[in-house]
């Protein structure tokens, strides 16, 4: 896992110092090595910061140049050893043991997009094909890794792993994207992810690659190579067969992600998703004669159910070392601002604090990579009892009723410049549903919501895990969203995922094979979430007077009314407003 950057200008030389600046801004993602290459007679610059996980030698540093291909790669190709054997049989000779070189040789052998379907992994890469004079920016099928871009006023196209790198460019104006703030206040995690919280800075969509034809200096083309595409649901499905298939795929997925040239730990929440992959990882580590380090959160306030389950699992597995990370009540303004800076989003959910601490502790214990249970809920209907959206009757799962549903989720109309904001909210809702719901409807109404969740909610989770882990120079690996498992889950009808009154039925049935009953029967809960007392404590570190001065708050709300009514609002709503204020302070003042 690394940081990648790219600057391209159709006509003029790029500024090498700008390339260095934006690349150096990503050193937290790759503290082990860094470098830049300037190509195309000075009009193209590619940068990289490296976290060494596979082939720790300097020969595997990037940007890598082999066979007239220049590449800067962020991510992992977990099946790189298998692909190496195939490519060697085809006559290719390798000069490194890295998975980066696998991408180069695969590109030469199979081209795009065919090579991408052979990769089991998470990836974003910039690839400059000198011979054919083309520049590619590629993002993995489902969006586990992200890349953002902008078109600067001096003509530079800028791509980078994080926004904070792009805003180092001297011709990028740093402004808040008010529409994205409104979108998240409406949809929360279900907002569309095309735009960032920064005006004119966007995500390359999942399942796309961007191509610049350098011969004719044409505008970039955004090419979709994969999507959900409404796979046929298997109506005659056999639960036992699906559970057995998922079991084998998860074993393969975990074992692939436990393979590296450095030690790998596990984030253990105490829920079924992280417990299943931790059990599989424990078995694999035991077979290799290794101990498995796990990291879990404990609080000074509130209940300890998650911690109890994590401790219970660790006692049943003989080679587990459980690291308990204390998140106490002393939350400082520095903590909030540091996490906001890492996320590049408002800290709308206090759980980010715990996630950040988990990764920080993993790194301090010498781990550069960990596995995490993220993604299972979106695929297997784990959120069925967690979000009201999933419990809507079939008759309400349609465009018009969902428009009304989301319109009611924006709680702040009475505190806003309502006529303008009402119009804006409706426009944002319509755009999101047109893009992420309508094209993915199926006869299985609940499956349509699952698809919508994959296109929106899952993208939020991917971004947060990437930002919070890489802020601490740790790679997060997600076995539940191996593309083989994604395709399996998409073929299973919702009546099987919700069965016998239990959400995530397939995973629960699998959990019965090797987890304590207390874990596989537990109702879905969020990743260990700080108790509600932390909300009130958090307000102490904020200056409420900042509401009046806030440009973002004033663009959405009647700021004087917000200031006056602040303590009458529910704690959760106050938290969201405070999070927006801190993001404005961190990035836009």
PDB file of C-alpha atoms in Angstrom, residues 294-549:
ATOM      1  CA  UNK A 294      -5.314  -8.947  17.095  1.00  0.00           C
ATOM      2  CA  UNK A 295      -6.307  -5.394  17.956  1.00  0.00           C
ATOM      3  CA  UNK A 296      -9.556  -4.442  19.664  1.00  0.00           C
ATOM      4  CA  UNK A 297     -10.996  -1.394  21.418  1.00  0.00           C
ATOM      5  CA  UNK A 298     -12.030  -0.922  25.041  1.00  0.00           C
ATOM      6  CA  UNK A 299     -13.606   2.119  26.669  1.00  0.00           C
ATOM      7  CA  UNK A 300     -13.538   3.660  30.104  1.00  0.00           C
ATOM      8  CA  UNK A 301     -17.272   4.386  29.770  1.00  0.00           C
ATOM      9  CA  UNK A 302     -20.254   2.350  28.569  1.00  0.00           C
ATOM     10  CA  UNK A 303     -20.758  -1.363  28.011  1.00  0.00           C
ATOM     11  CA  UNK A 304     -18.058  -3.841  27.084  1.00  0.00           C
ATOM     12  CA  UNK A 305     -19.989  -6.355  24.935  1.00  0.00           C
ATOM     13  CA  UNK A 306     -17.640  -6.118  21.961  1.00  0.00           C
ATOM     14  CA  UNK A 307     -14.596  -6.505  24.163  1.00  0.00           C
ATOM     15  CA  UNK A 308     -16.174  -9.530  25.871  1.00  0.00           C
ATOM     16  CA  UNK A 309     -16.694 -11.242  22.513  1.00  0.00           C
ATOM     17  CA  UNK A 310     -13.174 -10.437  21.335  1.00  0.00           C
ATOM     18  CA  UNK A 311     -11.780 -11.881  24.570  1.00  0.00           C
ATOM     19  CA  UNK A 312     -14.037 -14.941  24.221  1.00  0.00           C
ATOM     20  CA  UNK A 313     -12.763 -15.681  20.716  1.00  0.00           C
ATOM     21  CA  UNK A 314      -9.144 -15.150  21.690  1.00  0.00           C
ATOM     22  CA  UNK A 315      -9.514 -17.715  24.495  1.00  0.00           C
ATOM     23  CA  UNK A 316     -10.781 -20.325  22.045  1.00  0.00           C
ATOM     24  CA  UNK A 317      -7.826 -19.836  19.688  1.00  0.00           C
ATOM     25  CA  UNK A 318      -4.491 -20.984  21.045  1.00  0.00           C
ATOM     26  CA  UNK A 319      -2.227 -18.707  19.018  1.00  0.00           C
ATOM     27  CA  UNK A 320      -3.969 -15.337  19.460  1.00  0.00           C
ATOM     28  CA  UNK A 321      -2.357 -12.346  21.142  1.00  0.00           C
ATOM     29  CA  UNK A 322      -5.123  -9.839  21.907  1.00  0.00           C
ATOM     30  CA  UNK A 323      -4.048  -6.200  22.125  1.00  0.00           C
ATOM     31  CA  UNK A 324      -6.683  -4.085  23.891  1.00  0.00           C
ATOM     32  CA  UNK A 325      -6.536  -0.412  22.972  1.00  0.00           C
ATOM     33  CA  UNK A 326      -7.983   1.987  25.522  1.00  0.00           C
ATOM     34  CA  UNK A 327     -10.055   4.901  24.203  1.00  0.00           C
ATOM     35  CA  UNK A 328     -10.692   7.074  27.243  1.00  0.00           C
ATOM     36  CA  UNK A 329     -12.819  10.170  27.761  1.00  0.00           C
ATOM     37  CA  UNK A 330      -9.998  12.671  27.336  1.00  0.00           C
ATOM     38  CA  UNK A 331     -10.739  13.673  23.734  1.00  0.00           C
ATOM     39  CA  UNK A 332      -8.675  16.653  22.644  1.00  0.00           C
ATOM     40  CA  UNK A 333      -9.156  19.132  19.834  1.00  0.00           C
ATOM     41  CA  UNK A 334      -5.891  17.818  18.415  1.00  0.00           C
ATOM     42  CA  UNK A 335      -7.386  14.309  18.201  1.00  0.00           C
ATOM     43  CA  UNK A 336     -10.397  15.550  16.249  1.00  0.00           C
ATOM     44  CA  UNK A 337      -8.343  17.673  13.905  1.00  0.00           C
ATOM     45  CA  UNK A 338      -5.765  14.962  13.254  1.00  0.00           C
ATOM     46  CA  UNK A 339      -8.464  12.438  12.322  1.00  0.00           C
ATOM     47  CA  UNK A 340     -10.337  15.008  10.225  1.00  0.00           C
ATOM     48  CA  UNK A 341      -7.110  15.772   8.362  1.00  0.00           C
ATOM     49  CA  UNK A 342      -6.624  12.062   7.723  1.00  0.00           C
ATOM     50  CA  UNK A 343     -10.216  11.448   6.583  1.00  0.00           C
ATOM     51  CA  UNK A 344     -10.543  14.549   4.401  1.00  0.00           C
ATOM     52  CA  UNK A 345     -14.171  14.451   5.531  1.00  0.00           C
ATOM     53  CA  UNK A 346     -16.129  15.781   8.504  1.00  0.00           C
ATOM     54  CA  UNK A 347     -15.825  13.443  11.466  1.00  0.00           C
ATOM     55  CA  UNK A 348     -19.545  12.630  11.268  1.00  0.00           C
ATOM     56  CA  UNK A 349     -19.211   9.391  13.198  1.00  0.00           C
ATOM     57  CA  UNK A 350     -17.310   9.153  16.485  1.00  0.00           C
ATOM     58  CA  UNK A 351     -16.326   5.566  15.652  1.00  0.00           C
ATOM     59  CA  UNK A 352     -13.523   7.004  13.516  1.00  0.00           C
ATOM     60  CA  UNK A 353     -11.656   7.724  16.741  1.00  0.00           C
ATOM     61  CA  UNK A 354     -11.588   4.038  17.658  1.00  0.00           C
ATOM     62  CA  UNK A 355     -10.670   2.951  14.139  1.00  0.00           C
ATOM     63  CA  UNK A 356      -7.803   5.422  14.009  1.00  0.00           C
ATOM     64  CA  UNK A 357      -6.495   4.234  17.392  1.00  0.00           C
ATOM     65  CA  UNK A 358      -6.647   0.604  16.260  1.00  0.00           C
ATOM     66  CA  UNK A 359      -4.412   1.273  13.279  1.00  0.00           C
ATOM     67  CA  UNK A 360      -2.092   3.468  15.296  1.00  0.00           C
ATOM     68  CA  UNK A 361      -1.610   0.689  17.844  1.00  0.00           C
ATOM     69  CA  UNK A 362      -1.034  -1.895  15.112  1.00  0.00           C
ATOM     70  CA  UNK A 363       1.726   0.234  13.642  1.00  0.00           C
ATOM     71  CA  UNK A 364       3.347   0.874  17.011  1.00  0.00           C
ATOM     72  CA  UNK A 365       3.477  -2.906  17.457  1.00  0.00           C
ATOM     73  CA  UNK A 366       5.406  -3.275  14.205  1.00  0.00           C
ATOM     74  CA  UNK A 367       2.562  -4.193  11.836  1.00  0.00           C
ATOM     75  CA  UNK A 368       2.410  -2.702   8.360  1.00  0.00           C
ATOM     76  CA  UNK A 369      -0.706  -4.650   7.344  1.00  0.00           C
ATOM     77  CA  UNK A 370      -3.866  -5.983   9.003  1.00  0.00           C
ATOM     78  CA  UNK A 371      -6.999  -7.791   7.882  1.00  0.00           C
ATOM     79  CA  UNK A 372     -10.389  -6.259   8.638  1.00  0.00           C
ATOM     80  CA  UNK A 373     -13.991  -7.521   8.403  1.00  0.00           C
ATOM     81  CA  UNK A 374     -15.277  -4.522   6.445  1.00  0.00           C
ATOM     82  CA  UNK A 375     -17.662  -5.135   3.530  1.00  0.00           C
ATOM     83  CA  UNK A 376     -19.605  -8.193   4.700  1.00  0.00           C
ATOM     84  CA  UNK A 377     -22.609  -6.174   5.891  1.00  0.00           C
ATOM     85  CA  UNK A 378     -23.220  -4.565   2.496  1.00  0.00           C
ATOM     86  CA  UNK A 379     -22.981  -7.888   0.674  1.00  0.00           C
ATOM     87  CA  UNK A 380     -24.954 -10.115   3.076  1.00  0.00           C
ATOM     88  CA  UNK A 381     -27.631  -7.732   4.427  1.00  0.00           C
ATOM     89  CA  UNK A 382     -26.001  -7.213   7.793  1.00  0.00           C
ATOM     90  CA  UNK A 383     -27.637  -3.788   8.010  1.00  0.00           C
ATOM     91  CA  UNK A 384     -31.188  -5.136   7.733  1.00  0.00           C
ATOM     92  CA  UNK A 385     -32.123  -4.283  11.335  1.00  0.00           C
ATOM     93  CA  UNK A 386     -29.575  -1.476  11.552  1.00  0.00           C
ATOM     94  CA  UNK A 387     -30.977   0.960   8.950  1.00  0.00           C
ATOM     95  CA  UNK A 388     -34.683   1.650   8.379  1.00  0.00           C
ATOM     96  CA  UNK A 389     -33.935   1.808   4.650  1.00  0.00           C
ATOM     97  CA  UNK A 390     -33.601  -1.973   4.484  1.00  0.00           C
ATOM     98  CA  UNK A 391     -36.898  -2.548   6.274  1.00  0.00           C
ATOM     99  CA  UNK A 392     -39.041  -0.568   3.854  1.00  0.00           C
ATOM    100  CA  UNK A 393     -41.891  -2.673   2.451  1.00  0.00           C
ATOM    101  CA  UNK A 394     -41.434  -3.789  -1.161  1.00  0.00           C
ATOM    102  CA  UNK A 395     -44.168  -1.374  -2.239  1.00  0.00           C
ATOM    103  CA  UNK A 396     -42.002   1.523  -1.008  1.00  0.00           C
ATOM    104  CA  UNK A 397     -38.808   0.454  -2.756  1.00  0.00           C
ATOM    105  CA  UNK A 398     -39.261   2.569  -5.857  1.00  0.00           C
ATOM    106  CA  UNK A 399     -37.987   5.868  -7.177  1.00  0.00           C
ATOM    107  CA  UNK A 400     -40.795   8.121  -5.904  1.00  0.00           C
ATOM    108  CA  UNK A 401     -41.042   6.649  -2.423  1.00  0.00           C
ATOM    109  CA  UNK A 402     -37.271   6.598  -1.958  1.00  0.00           C
ATOM    110  CA  UNK A 403     -37.158  10.268  -2.979  1.00  0.00           C
ATOM    111  CA  UNK A 404     -39.640  11.018  -0.188  1.00  0.00           C
ATOM    112  CA  UNK A 405     -37.768   8.757   2.249  1.00  0.00           C
ATOM    113  CA  UNK A 406     -34.440  10.519   1.760  1.00  0.00           C
ATOM    114  CA  UNK A 407     -36.029  13.955   1.778  1.00  0.00           C
ATOM    115  CA  UNK A 408     -37.247  13.178   5.309  1.00  0.00           C
ATOM    116  CA  UNK A 409     -33.719  12.229   6.365  1.00  0.00           C
ATOM    117  CA  UNK A 410     -32.510  15.841   6.107  1.00  0.00           C
ATOM    118  CA  UNK A 411     -33.366  16.976   9.624  1.00  0.00           C
ATOM    119  CA  UNK A 412     -32.346  20.602   9.366  1.00  0.00           C
ATOM    120  CA  UNK A 413     -34.962  22.302   7.166  1.00  0.00           C
ATOM    121  CA  UNK A 414     -36.229  24.416  10.071  1.00  0.00           C
ATOM    122  CA  UNK A 415     -32.700  25.696  10.660  1.00  0.00           C
ATOM    123  CA  UNK A 416     -31.858  26.409   7.025  1.00  0.00           C
ATOM    124  CA  UNK A 417     -32.620  28.918   4.335  1.00  0.00           C
ATOM    125  CA  UNK A 418     -35.407  26.467   3.624  1.00  0.00           C
ATOM    126  CA  UNK A 419     -36.666  27.322   0.105  1.00  0.00           C
ATOM    127  CA  UNK A 420     -33.206  27.172  -1.409  1.00  0.00           C
ATOM    128  CA  UNK A 421     -32.082  24.196   0.654  1.00  0.00           C
ATOM    129  CA  UNK A 422     -35.270  22.215  -0.030  1.00  0.00           C
ATOM    130  CA  UNK A 423     -34.641  22.590  -3.765  1.00  0.00           C
ATOM    131  CA  UNK A 424     -30.984  21.700  -3.362  1.00  0.00           C
ATOM    132  CA  UNK A 425     -31.683  18.614  -1.221  1.00  0.00           C
ATOM    133  CA  UNK A 426     -34.260  17.304  -3.692  1.00  0.00           C
ATOM    134  CA  UNK A 427     -31.851  17.821  -6.607  1.00  0.00           C
ATOM    135  CA  UNK A 428     -29.088  15.918  -4.791  1.00  0.00           C
ATOM    136  CA  UNK A 429     -31.487  13.076  -3.902  1.00  0.00           C
ATOM    137  CA  UNK A 430     -32.685  12.745  -7.493  1.00  0.00           C
ATOM    138  CA  UNK A 431     -29.127  12.708  -8.847  1.00  0.00           C
ATOM    139  CA  UNK A 432     -28.058  10.028  -6.377  1.00  0.00           C
ATOM    140  CA  UNK A 433     -31.051   7.779  -7.080  1.00  0.00           C
ATOM    141  CA  UNK A 434     -30.741   8.248 -10.841  1.00  0.00           C
ATOM    142  CA  UNK A 435     -27.129   7.194 -10.705  1.00  0.00           C
ATOM    143  CA  UNK A 436     -26.964   4.586  -7.938  1.00  0.00           C
ATOM    144  CA  UNK A 437     -30.474   3.128  -7.603  1.00  0.00           C
ATOM    145  CA  UNK A 438     -32.348   3.188 -10.912  1.00  0.00           C
ATOM    146  CA  UNK A 439     -29.724   1.311 -12.992  1.00  0.00           C
ATOM    147  CA  UNK A 440     -29.398  -1.426 -10.353  1.00  0.00           C
ATOM    148  CA  UNK A 441     -33.024  -2.327  -9.677  1.00  0.00           C
ATOM    149  CA  UNK A 442     -34.022  -5.981  -9.786  1.00  0.00           C
ATOM    150  CA  UNK A 443     -37.230  -7.945  -9.324  1.00  0.00           C
ATOM    151  CA  UNK A 444     -35.899  -8.689  -5.848  1.00  0.00           C
ATOM    152  CA  UNK A 445     -36.718  -5.317  -4.267  1.00  0.00           C
ATOM    153  CA  UNK A 446     -34.443  -5.754  -1.270  1.00  0.00           C
ATOM    154  CA  UNK A 447     -31.586  -6.753  -3.580  1.00  0.00           C
ATOM    155  CA  UNK A 448     -32.057  -3.359  -5.255  1.00  0.00           C
ATOM    156  CA  UNK A 449     -31.292  -1.724  -1.898  1.00  0.00           C
ATOM    157  CA  UNK A 450     -28.272  -4.009  -1.490  1.00  0.00           C
ATOM    158  CA  UNK A 451     -26.990  -2.798  -4.857  1.00  0.00           C
ATOM    159  CA  UNK A 452     -27.601   0.824  -3.875  1.00  0.00           C
ATOM    160  CA  UNK A 453     -25.676   0.168  -0.660  1.00  0.00           C
ATOM    161  CA  UNK A 454     -22.718  -1.287  -2.565  1.00  0.00           C
ATOM    162  CA  UNK A 455     -22.588   1.760  -4.843  1.00  0.00           C
ATOM    163  CA  UNK A 456     -22.753   4.233  -1.938  1.00  0.00           C
ATOM    164  CA  UNK A 457     -22.367   2.971   1.642  1.00  0.00           C
ATOM    165  CA  UNK A 458     -19.594   0.505   0.834  1.00  0.00           C
ATOM    166  CA  UNK A 459     -17.625   3.242  -0.919  1.00  0.00           C
ATOM    167  CA  UNK A 460     -17.784   5.290   2.296  1.00  0.00           C
ATOM    168  CA  UNK A 461     -16.419   2.375   4.290  1.00  0.00           C
ATOM    169  CA  UNK A 462     -13.590   1.799   1.806  1.00  0.00           C
ATOM    170  CA  UNK A 463     -12.531   5.441   1.924  1.00  0.00           C
ATOM    171  CA  UNK A 464     -12.572   5.601   5.710  1.00  0.00           C
ATOM    172  CA  UNK A 465     -10.588   2.392   6.163  1.00  0.00           C
ATOM    173  CA  UNK A 466      -8.017   3.498   3.613  1.00  0.00           C
ATOM    174  CA  UNK A 467      -7.570   6.991   5.059  1.00  0.00           C
ATOM    175  CA  UNK A 468      -7.458   5.963   8.725  1.00  0.00           C
ATOM    176  CA  UNK A 469      -5.127   3.014   8.188  1.00  0.00           C
ATOM    177  CA  UNK A 470      -2.738   4.784   5.833  1.00  0.00           C
ATOM    178  CA  UNK A 471      -2.578   7.811   8.135  1.00  0.00           C
ATOM    179  CA  UNK A 472      -0.687   5.397  10.380  1.00  0.00           C
ATOM    180  CA  UNK A 473       1.313   3.752   7.553  1.00  0.00           C
ATOM    181  CA  UNK A 474      -0.737   0.557   7.773  1.00  0.00           C
ATOM    182  CA  UNK A 475      -2.326  -1.332   4.892  1.00  0.00           C
ATOM    183  CA  UNK A 476      -5.829  -2.684   5.492  1.00  0.00           C
ATOM    184  CA  UNK A 477      -6.800  -5.918   3.719  1.00  0.00           C
ATOM    185  CA  UNK A 478     -10.467  -6.855   3.329  1.00  0.00           C
ATOM    186  CA  UNK A 479     -11.096 -10.595   2.780  1.00  0.00           C
ATOM    187  CA  UNK A 480     -14.898 -10.250   2.650  1.00  0.00           C
ATOM    188  CA  UNK A 481     -14.752  -8.204  -0.564  1.00  0.00           C
ATOM    189  CA  UNK A 482     -12.610 -10.539  -2.627  1.00  0.00           C
ATOM    190  CA  UNK A 483     -14.270 -10.228  -6.049  1.00  0.00           C
ATOM    191  CA  UNK A 484     -15.094 -13.951  -6.079  1.00  0.00           C
ATOM    192  CA  UNK A 485     -17.117 -13.408  -2.903  1.00  0.00           C
ATOM    193  CA  UNK A 486     -18.702 -10.219  -4.254  1.00  0.00           C
ATOM    194  CA  UNK A 487     -19.956 -12.119  -7.316  1.00  0.00           C
ATOM    195  CA  UNK A 488     -21.252 -14.956  -5.146  1.00  0.00           C
ATOM    196  CA  UNK A 489     -23.118 -12.573  -2.835  1.00  0.00           C
ATOM    197  CA  UNK A 490     -24.698 -10.744  -5.778  1.00  0.00           C
ATOM    198  CA  UNK A 491     -26.135 -14.041  -7.042  1.00  0.00           C
ATOM    199  CA  UNK A 492     -27.880 -14.860  -3.741  1.00  0.00           C
ATOM    200  CA  UNK A 493     -31.491 -13.604  -3.356  1.00  0.00           C
ATOM    201  CA  UNK A 494     -32.325 -11.483  -0.336  1.00  0.00           C
ATOM    202  CA  UNK A 495     -34.790 -14.056   1.042  1.00  0.00           C
ATOM    203  CA  UNK A 496     -31.766 -16.286   1.720  1.00  0.00           C
ATOM    204  CA  UNK A 497     -29.658 -13.501   3.226  1.00  0.00           C
ATOM    205  CA  UNK A 498     -32.555 -12.676   5.574  1.00  0.00           C
ATOM    206  CA  UNK A 499     -33.891 -16.009   6.762  1.00  0.00           C
ATOM    207  CA  UNK A 500     -35.591 -17.342   9.855  1.00  0.00           C
ATOM    208  CA  UNK A 501     -35.802 -13.794  11.249  1.00  0.00           C
ATOM    209  CA  UNK A 502     -32.020 -13.314  11.191  1.00  0.00           C
ATOM    210  CA  UNK A 503     -29.984 -10.909   9.117  1.00  0.00           C
ATOM    211  CA  UNK A 504     -26.756 -12.067   7.463  1.00  0.00           C
ATOM    212  CA  UNK A 505     -28.052 -15.646   7.639  1.00  0.00           C
ATOM    213  CA  UNK A 506     -25.389 -17.138   5.347  1.00  0.00           C
ATOM    214  CA  UNK A 507     -22.524 -15.782   7.455  1.00  0.00           C
ATOM    215  CA  UNK A 508     -24.241 -16.801  10.693  1.00  0.00           C
ATOM    216  CA  UNK A 509     -24.660 -20.331   9.372  1.00  0.00           C
ATOM    217  CA  UNK A 510     -20.995 -20.392   8.447  1.00  0.00           C
ATOM    218  CA  UNK A 511     -20.103 -19.039  11.900  1.00  0.00           C
ATOM    219  CA  UNK A 512     -21.809 -21.995  13.527  1.00  0.00           C
ATOM    220  CA  UNK A 513     -19.042 -24.212  12.154  1.00  0.00           C
ATOM    221  CA  UNK A 514     -16.267 -22.681  14.265  1.00  0.00           C
ATOM    222  CA  UNK A 515     -17.337 -19.679  16.394  1.00  0.00           C
ATOM    223  CA  UNK A 516     -18.757 -19.479  19.936  1.00  0.00           C
ATOM    224  CA  UNK A 517     -22.558 -19.211  19.884  1.00  0.00           C
ATOM    225  CA  UNK A 518     -22.409 -15.840  21.639  1.00  0.00           C
ATOM    226  CA  UNK A 519     -20.690 -14.394  18.558  1.00  0.00           C
ATOM    227  CA  UNK A 520     -22.598 -15.927  15.645  1.00  0.00           C
ATOM    228  CA  UNK A 521     -26.010 -15.200  17.223  1.00  0.00           C
ATOM    229  CA  UNK A 522     -25.257 -11.590  18.155  1.00  0.00           C
ATOM    230  CA  UNK A 523     -27.386  -8.922  16.498  1.00  0.00           C
ATOM    231  CA  UNK A 524     -25.592  -6.537  14.156  1.00  0.00           C
ATOM    232  CA  UNK A 525     -23.865  -3.661  15.950  1.00  0.00           C
ATOM    233  CA  UNK A 526     -21.548  -0.955  14.706  1.00  0.00           C
ATOM    234  CA  UNK A 527     -17.793  -1.348  14.970  1.00  0.00           C
ATOM    235  CA  UNK A 528     -17.091  -0.692  18.682  1.00  0.00           C
ATOM    236  CA  UNK A 529     -18.649   2.714  19.088  1.00  0.00           C
ATOM    237  CA  UNK A 530     -17.794   5.097  21.917  1.00  0.00           C
ATOM    238  CA  UNK A 531     -20.689   5.352  24.378  1.00  0.00           C
ATOM    239  CA  UNK A 532     -22.996   8.349  24.218  1.00  0.00           C
ATOM    240  CA  UNK A 533     -21.195  10.137  27.051  1.00  0.00           C
ATOM    241  CA  UNK A 534     -18.385  10.873  24.594  1.00  0.00           C
ATOM    242  CA  UNK A 535     -20.699  13.091  22.525  1.00  0.00           C
ATOM    243  CA  UNK A 536     -21.148  15.570  25.369  1.00  0.00           C
ATOM    244  CA  UNK A 537     -17.483  15.420  26.268  1.00  0.00           C
ATOM    245  CA  UNK A 538     -16.578  16.244  22.692  1.00  0.00           C
ATOM    246  CA  UNK A 539     -18.507  19.512  22.783  1.00  0.00           C
ATOM    247  CA  UNK A 540     -16.220  20.828  25.484  1.00  0.00           C
ATOM    248  CA  UNK A 541     -13.310  21.031  23.058  1.00  0.00           C
ATOM    249  CA  UNK A 542     -15.258  22.997  20.428  1.00  0.00           C
ATOM    250  CA  UNK A 543     -15.896  26.727  20.246  1.00  0.00           C
ATOM    251  CA  UNK A 544     -19.625  27.168  19.583  1.00  0.00           C
ATOM    252  CA  UNK A 545     -19.032  30.772  18.538  1.00  0.00           C
ATOM    253  CA  UNK A 546     -17.380  29.431  15.393  1.00  0.00           C
ATOM    254  CA  UNK A 547     -20.902  28.673  14.105  1.00  0.00           C
ATOM    255  CA  UNK A 548     -21.526  32.370  13.445  1.00  0.00           C
ATOM    256  CA  UNK A 549     -18.264  32.746  11.512  1.00  0.00           C
TER     257      UNK A 549
END
